[in-house]
XYZ file of C-alpha atoms in Angstrom:
477
model
C 115.483 160.656 -18.879
C 114.586 156.928 -19.043
C 118.153 155.864 -19.974
C 119.600 157.944 -17.142
C 117.255 156.309 -14.640
C 118.244 152.835 -15.787
C 121.947 153.763 -15.460
C 121.424 154.974 -11.911
C 119.592 151.762 -11.008
C 122.398 149.677 -12.502
C 125.066 151.560 -10.515
C 123.049 151.091 -7.336
C 122.975 147.345 -7.904
C 126.748 147.260 -8.388
C 127.282 149.220 -5.167
C 125.022 146.837 -3.282
C 126.931 143.829 -4.570
C 130.222 145.482 -3.683
C 129.057 146.166 -0.104
C 127.932 142.559 0.294
C 131.331 141.418 -0.970
C 133.067 143.588 1.606
C 131.062 142.115 4.489
C 131.602 138.561 3.234
C 135.325 139.063 2.917
C 135.671 140.127 6.590
C 137.526 137.590 8.670
C 135.952 136.059 11.746
C 139.039 137.313 13.605
C 138.222 140.973 12.889
C 136.898 143.003 15.855
C 133.080 143.346 15.683
C 131.451 146.745 15.429
C 129.886 147.489 18.844
C 126.881 149.802 19.062
C 126.354 151.312 22.551
C 122.633 151.185 23.181
C 122.796 152.767 26.667
C 121.196 156.236 26.584
C 123.263 159.292 27.421
C 121.760 161.043 30.439
C 122.302 164.764 30.835
C 124.192 165.769 33.964
C 121.695 166.515 36.715
C 119.919 165.428 39.875
C 116.862 163.202 39.342
C 114.251 161.449 41.453
C 113.986 157.828 40.266
C 112.061 154.830 41.567
C 108.573 153.372 41.767
C 107.175 156.838 42.538
C 108.569 158.281 39.333
C 109.805 155.565 36.984
C 113.436 154.786 36.271
C 113.948 156.954 33.187
C 115.569 160.348 33.825
C 113.402 163.160 32.447
C 113.022 166.904 32.825
C 109.858 166.464 34.922
C 111.932 164.475 37.455
C 115.016 166.718 37.535
C 115.927 169.141 40.306
C 117.215 172.566 39.319
C 119.436 175.033 41.139
C 117.860 175.901 44.494
C 117.962 179.355 46.070
C 118.912 180.324 49.589
C 117.769 183.217 51.773
C 118.611 186.147 49.515
C 117.445 184.367 46.355
C 120.956 183.372 45.235
C 121.915 179.909 44.039
C 124.553 177.885 45.827
C 126.685 174.996 44.582
C 125.370 171.651 45.755
C 121.868 172.890 46.484
C 119.013 171.610 44.288
C 115.248 172.131 44.327
C 112.093 171.633 42.260
C 108.422 170.756 42.418
C 108.062 167.066 41.432
C 104.944 164.954 40.904
C 105.275 161.661 42.812
C 103.112 158.564 42.830
C 102.716 156.580 46.053
C 105.845 154.437 46.329
C 109.528 155.161 46.794
C 112.402 156.983 45.121
C 116.086 157.742 45.380
C 117.937 160.923 44.527
C 120.252 160.040 41.612
C 123.034 162.397 40.550
C 124.292 161.878 36.993
C 127.766 163.165 36.094
C 129.410 162.165 32.796
C 126.673 159.528 32.435
C 127.679 157.923 35.750
C 124.902 157.724 38.393
C 125.361 158.143 42.147
C 122.352 157.169 44.233
C 121.407 158.912 47.478
C 118.727 158.158 50.037
C 117.995 158.121 53.732
C 115.396 158.141 56.459
C 113.378 161.248 57.301
C 110.981 162.660 59.859
C 108.100 165.076 59.420
C 107.774 168.283 61.419
C 104.708 170.562 61.268
C 105.660 174.157 60.607
C 105.070 176.296 63.696
C 101.608 177.838 63.615
C 100.517 175.986 60.467
C 99.127 172.480 60.845
C 98.613 172.234 57.062
C 102.333 172.457 56.401
C 104.460 169.446 57.353
C 108.124 169.682 56.429
C 109.930 166.356 55.989
C 113.635 166.463 56.721
C 116.170 163.667 56.331
C 119.875 162.870 56.349
C 121.268 162.155 52.888
C 123.702 159.251 52.369
C 125.264 157.614 49.310
C 123.432 154.360 48.504
C 120.984 155.199 51.274
C 117.544 153.608 51.570
C 114.824 154.730 49.198
C 112.473 157.438 50.448
C 108.925 156.095 50.773
C 105.783 158.222 50.469
C 102.145 157.191 50.820
C 100.304 160.010 49.041
C 100.498 160.747 45.330
C 100.761 164.442 44.542
C 102.926 167.496 43.906
C 105.911 167.772 46.243
C 108.377 170.581 46.842
C 111.778 168.876 47.049
C 115.186 170.179 48.162
C 118.549 168.401 48.258
C 121.619 169.951 49.880
C 124.936 168.189 49.295
C 126.759 170.739 51.476
C 125.003 169.630 54.654
C 123.865 166.191 53.390
C 120.234 167.045 54.096
C 117.086 166.668 52.048
C 113.638 168.227 52.471
C 110.272 167.659 50.884
C 106.684 168.638 51.575
C 103.418 167.841 49.857
C 101.629 170.751 48.179
C 98.140 169.903 49.398
C 96.385 172.936 47.931
C 96.868 176.476 46.661
C 95.031 179.595 47.801
C 94.207 182.934 46.270
C 94.577 185.558 49.002
C 94.513 189.332 49.134
C 92.381 192.427 49.443
C 90.395 191.427 46.331
C 89.182 188.261 48.098
C 86.467 187.709 50.697
C 88.677 187.857 53.802
C 91.431 190.070 52.448
C 94.923 189.032 53.642
C 93.572 187.288 56.739
C 92.778 183.931 55.101
C 92.780 182.561 51.557
C 90.205 181.009 49.234
C 91.236 177.382 48.706
C 92.075 175.831 45.320
C 92.004 172.023 45.618
C 93.683 169.488 43.329
C 91.528 168.891 40.241
C 93.932 166.684 38.270
C 97.510 165.532 38.751
C 100.227 163.837 36.693
C 103.896 164.268 35.851
C 102.844 166.570 32.999
C 101.096 169.026 35.325
C 99.024 169.456 38.483
C 95.872 171.586 38.311
C 94.404 173.290 41.389
C 90.903 174.768 41.120
C 88.469 176.738 43.263
C 84.892 177.572 42.291
C 82.501 180.392 43.231
C 85.339 182.581 44.478
C 84.241 186.193 44.873
C 86.734 188.812 43.702
C 86.010 192.518 44.066
C 87.416 195.810 42.864
C 88.583 198.451 45.306
C 91.708 197.278 47.104
C 92.573 194.867 44.327
C 95.777 193.088 45.300
C 96.160 189.313 45.521
C 98.730 186.523 45.411
C 98.813 182.729 45.308
C 100.309 180.627 48.079
C 100.302 176.946 48.945
C 99.398 175.210 52.208
C 98.363 178.553 53.790
C 102.020 179.443 54.210
C 103.894 182.749 53.837
C 107.158 181.809 55.517
C 109.893 181.108 52.997
C 112.568 180.007 55.460
C 112.361 176.256 56.025
C 115.550 175.818 58.022
C 116.257 177.697 61.239
C 118.634 175.365 62.981
C 121.545 176.625 65.045
C 123.185 173.209 64.752
C 123.375 173.477 60.968
C 125.818 176.023 59.582
C 123.832 177.024 56.503
C 121.831 179.957 55.266
C 118.050 179.484 55.408
C 116.534 177.522 52.520
C 113.892 179.255 50.427
C 110.710 177.236 49.855
C 109.055 179.786 47.531
C 105.627 179.170 49.032
C 103.932 182.240 47.543
C 103.780 183.685 44.044
C 103.153 187.172 42.668
C 103.593 189.193 39.464
C 105.265 187.279 36.606
C 104.532 184.211 38.772
C 107.763 184.876 40.639
C 108.060 183.323 44.075
C 107.738 186.113 46.611
C 106.985 188.591 43.788
C 104.827 191.707 43.944
C 101.057 191.457 44.275
C 98.801 190.821 41.286
C 96.153 193.438 40.532
C 92.499 192.523 39.957
C 90.937 194.851 37.374
C 87.641 193.096 36.561
C 84.171 193.986 37.862
C 82.930 192.351 41.068
C 81.925 188.767 40.232
C 82.241 185.096 41.151
C 84.994 183.161 39.394
C 86.468 179.728 38.899
C 90.168 180.193 39.616
C 92.838 177.729 38.466
C 96.552 177.307 39.114
C 98.518 174.842 36.981
C 101.983 173.715 38.042
C 104.260 172.031 35.507
C 106.829 170.146 37.622
C 110.537 169.490 37.184
C 113.618 171.524 36.346
C 111.745 173.617 33.765
C 108.908 174.105 36.228
C 106.337 176.809 35.681
C 103.174 178.080 37.314
C 100.307 179.475 35.270
C 96.960 180.744 36.477
C 93.653 182.078 35.242
C 90.073 182.805 36.223
C 86.717 182.539 34.471
C 83.580 184.401 35.492
C 80.796 182.077 36.621
C 78.242 184.469 38.117
C 77.506 187.799 39.731
C 78.898 188.661 43.142
C 76.493 189.239 45.971
C 75.641 192.933 46.073
C 77.036 194.825 49.024
C 74.631 197.444 50.321
C 76.996 198.680 53.031
C 79.249 201.503 51.823
C 82.431 201.730 53.951
C 83.350 205.084 52.379
C 80.432 206.593 54.321
C 82.231 205.708 57.558
C 85.484 207.689 57.775
C 86.800 206.340 61.061
C 89.235 208.535 62.944
C 90.420 209.504 66.411
C 88.716 212.570 67.883
C 89.548 214.579 70.970
C 92.019 216.802 72.753
C 94.691 214.084 72.658
C 94.768 214.154 68.844
C 93.631 217.680 67.937
C 92.788 221.101 69.279
C 91.095 221.278 72.727
C 87.987 222.839 71.213
C 87.441 220.591 68.189
C 86.077 217.031 68.385
C 84.691 217.088 64.831
C 87.834 215.912 63.036
C 90.992 213.947 63.728
C 93.580 211.693 62.090
C 91.798 209.287 59.722
C 92.298 205.534 59.767
C 93.032 203.651 56.528
C 90.107 201.523 55.243
C 90.638 198.009 53.963
C 87.879 196.346 51.934
C 87.618 192.680 52.951
C 84.370 191.555 51.338
C 82.061 190.665 54.220
C 84.441 192.165 56.792
C 85.628 195.782 56.820
C 88.575 197.128 58.754
C 90.178 200.514 59.314
C 93.811 200.706 60.438
C 96.049 203.413 61.847
C 99.214 204.009 63.829
C 98.285 207.299 65.479
C 100.425 209.641 67.593
C 98.459 210.446 70.747
C 99.454 213.197 73.193
C 98.222 214.057 76.686
C 94.437 214.476 76.750
C 91.295 212.468 75.984
C 89.864 210.854 72.853
C 87.377 208.441 71.305
C 87.336 206.400 68.110
C 84.521 207.703 65.876
C 83.051 207.826 62.385
C 80.892 210.860 63.114
C 77.833 208.793 63.961
C 79.239 206.010 66.146
C 81.569 206.867 69.045
C 83.642 204.115 70.659
C 85.099 204.924 74.056
C 85.822 203.126 77.321
C 83.777 199.926 77.411
C 83.097 200.049 73.654
C 86.704 199.612 72.499
C 89.260 197.141 73.831
C 92.377 198.716 75.307
C 95.325 196.335 75.087
C 97.916 199.008 75.804
C 97.595 198.800 79.565
C 98.099 202.536 80.041
C 94.770 204.202 79.149
C 92.282 205.276 81.809
C 88.854 206.941 81.882
C 85.218 206.086 82.380
C 83.884 207.393 79.027
C 86.567 209.033 76.948
C 89.988 207.391 76.899
C 92.503 209.408 78.917
C 96.164 209.642 77.882
C 98.800 210.858 80.350
C 101.870 212.823 79.350
C 104.128 209.945 80.434
C 102.325 207.457 78.180
C 101.991 209.678 75.106
C 103.223 208.174 71.845
C 102.114 206.017 68.933
C 99.193 203.599 69.264
C 97.866 200.982 66.842
C 94.103 201.339 66.256
C 91.932 198.805 64.383
C 88.164 199.184 63.807
C 86.202 196.185 62.468
C 82.654 195.396 61.375
C 81.473 192.008 60.096
C 77.750 192.785 59.923
C 77.606 195.756 57.529
C 77.895 198.342 60.261
C 75.261 196.945 62.635
C 78.078 196.741 65.194
C 81.703 197.779 65.416
C 84.674 196.690 67.489
C 87.874 198.617 68.079
C 91.211 197.627 69.578
C 93.971 199.875 70.879
C 97.519 198.566 71.262
C 100.881 200.207 71.827
C 102.388 200.580 68.372
C 105.708 199.669 66.850
C 107.085 199.789 63.341
C 109.685 197.512 61.807
C 111.543 197.158 58.538
C 111.227 193.787 56.796
C 112.301 192.369 53.442
C 115.022 190.625 51.474
C 117.383 193.576 52.005
C 117.337 192.879 55.774
C 118.379 189.217 55.415
C 121.912 189.865 56.657
C 120.511 191.274 59.905
C 117.250 189.389 60.481
C 118.291 186.036 58.951
C 116.686 183.665 56.448
C 115.379 185.403 53.356
C 114.596 188.588 55.301
C 110.820 188.275 55.105
C 110.222 186.419 58.381
C 111.316 188.885 61.080
C 111.344 192.672 61.470
C 114.255 194.944 62.237
C 112.645 197.073 64.942
C 112.601 200.846 64.580
C 112.993 203.335 67.453
C 110.013 205.535 68.249
C 110.593 209.293 68.389
C 108.551 212.460 68.117
C 106.331 212.049 65.035
C 108.742 209.467 63.646
C 110.394 206.070 63.825
C 114.091 205.646 62.998
C 116.558 202.837 62.298
C 120.234 202.578 61.389
C 120.794 199.262 59.617
C 123.111 197.444 57.221
C 121.053 196.445 54.186
C 121.729 194.169 51.229
C 120.543 195.030 47.750
C 116.932 193.894 47.691
C 113.522 195.093 48.885
C 111.909 196.303 52.107
C 108.554 197.351 53.554
C 107.391 198.889 56.815
C 104.862 197.048 58.951
C 103.144 197.705 62.270
C 103.360 195.444 65.305
C 105.260 192.651 63.503
C 102.280 191.666 61.326
C 101.103 192.220 57.758
C 97.610 193.552 58.577
C 98.908 197.139 58.343
C 101.986 197.574 56.169
C 103.358 200.506 54.186
C 105.138 200.544 50.840
C 105.261 202.315 47.490
C 106.396 205.924 46.990
C 108.560 207.184 49.866
C 106.953 210.613 49.489
C 103.516 209.144 50.194
C 103.518 205.593 51.520
C 100.347 203.523 51.137
C 98.854 200.548 52.934
C 99.738 197.341 51.016
C 101.911 199.440 48.675
C 104.658 197.950 46.513
C 107.943 196.721 47.945
C 110.590 199.434 48.228
C 113.775 198.734 46.250
C 117.233 199.005 47.834
C 119.613 199.196 44.887
C 122.936 198.781 46.659
C 124.218 197.197 49.841
C 125.303 199.593 52.577
C 124.511 201.063 55.968
C 121.429 203.280 55.908
C 119.616 205.727 58.180
C 115.879 205.097 57.719
C 113.235 207.513 58.997
C 109.487 206.895 58.868
C 107.673 210.113 59.746
C 104.257 211.770 59.868
C 103.155 215.394 60.033
C 99.459 214.655 60.685
C 99.688 212.313 63.694
C 99.765 209.152 61.536
C 97.034 209.764 58.988
C 99.780 209.552 56.318
C 103.461 208.604 56.375
C 106.585 209.433 54.392
C 110.065 207.906 54.598
C 113.682 208.727 53.880
C 116.424 206.159 53.287
C 119.923 207.675 53.299
């Protein structure tokens, strides 16, 4: 073993000497060996500048953006990017060659939402750097087809849904706890979550609308901002389900920015929820009277659907009312003329509401209490139903979730003939989400799951009731 080791050492010395001899014998006229020290940058679209640093990285790269129906389109890029106060350019790398883009922009508040300002600019090659004043997480879009760019600051997230204090009416805010290019953490403390109606989602900047571009001057399908997240943390996905006991929680959302972006969330119990002594199940609100039942019986009528909202309770219904008279009642409290607000403009009466034969049809009824039943309010509006969802995008525009395709009212039913894309739909009353129907077509439920449309085509849709609106079924053919 020792002799072998010495032999190996001796050979190594000879090889070293030989290599030195080779280098010495090279002529000064020989071409030098050039080592390229410039890094190879993967093809992609990056944000580079004082806001981000000048080194391309995954956290600064835009991925393929989606348009209205959730499909990608060539030349359209999007991602959530963490930006420091400063400036940046959009830099497109192709075969390790960079092309810089920039341009001026202007901010426009989203209609009806002062917390959501959308910045829109014209994109030009070698354009001026984009300057921002606030460090934070930004949702960024670049569209090389129209030479436009968009970005908006994600100021906060919310948890919202029937498991939260104000149901789907307003969210519980999660503010920024920490922020860097590695991840931005949003946190809310002492958030009460309850069992019962247990659905919830996350959204940012109090925004549901996913269509950020509705501009007749721009020939482009609406751009999807993915402002809300559901099951599997998919933008626009189905509702989460809360299956814990009533309690107070610290809720966190963590966003990892860049092309490989991801959103994770969690909650930790921090205390007991305030006990609710009021039991809404003891108050089965319904319509009673000759206009909704037999002339002799005021003891029963079509029930409204309860919705547990924490400190506020609501009961909803789209009820078919015929000629006659009625009140809104839970058996103990009776709300008639002067006690309920008639927004329909067609009801008369001095005590009971009176419905004429000419005005018979479907009406939207909402009962509310915010003081554990000490007082109730009721509203009565003329009702409509519409179909909404990604499958309607070809008809309603954008991603399909902004506007309804209106249905036609008939006897005990609403109908619609419509061309649908493959996607999802729901039914909702009076162009709002407060009362919406989904789930099993044989027994639709309030806040039920989205209804899948497996193939594009023209469909006859019927939403019908055989108990004046207490329950609904649907057919899609």
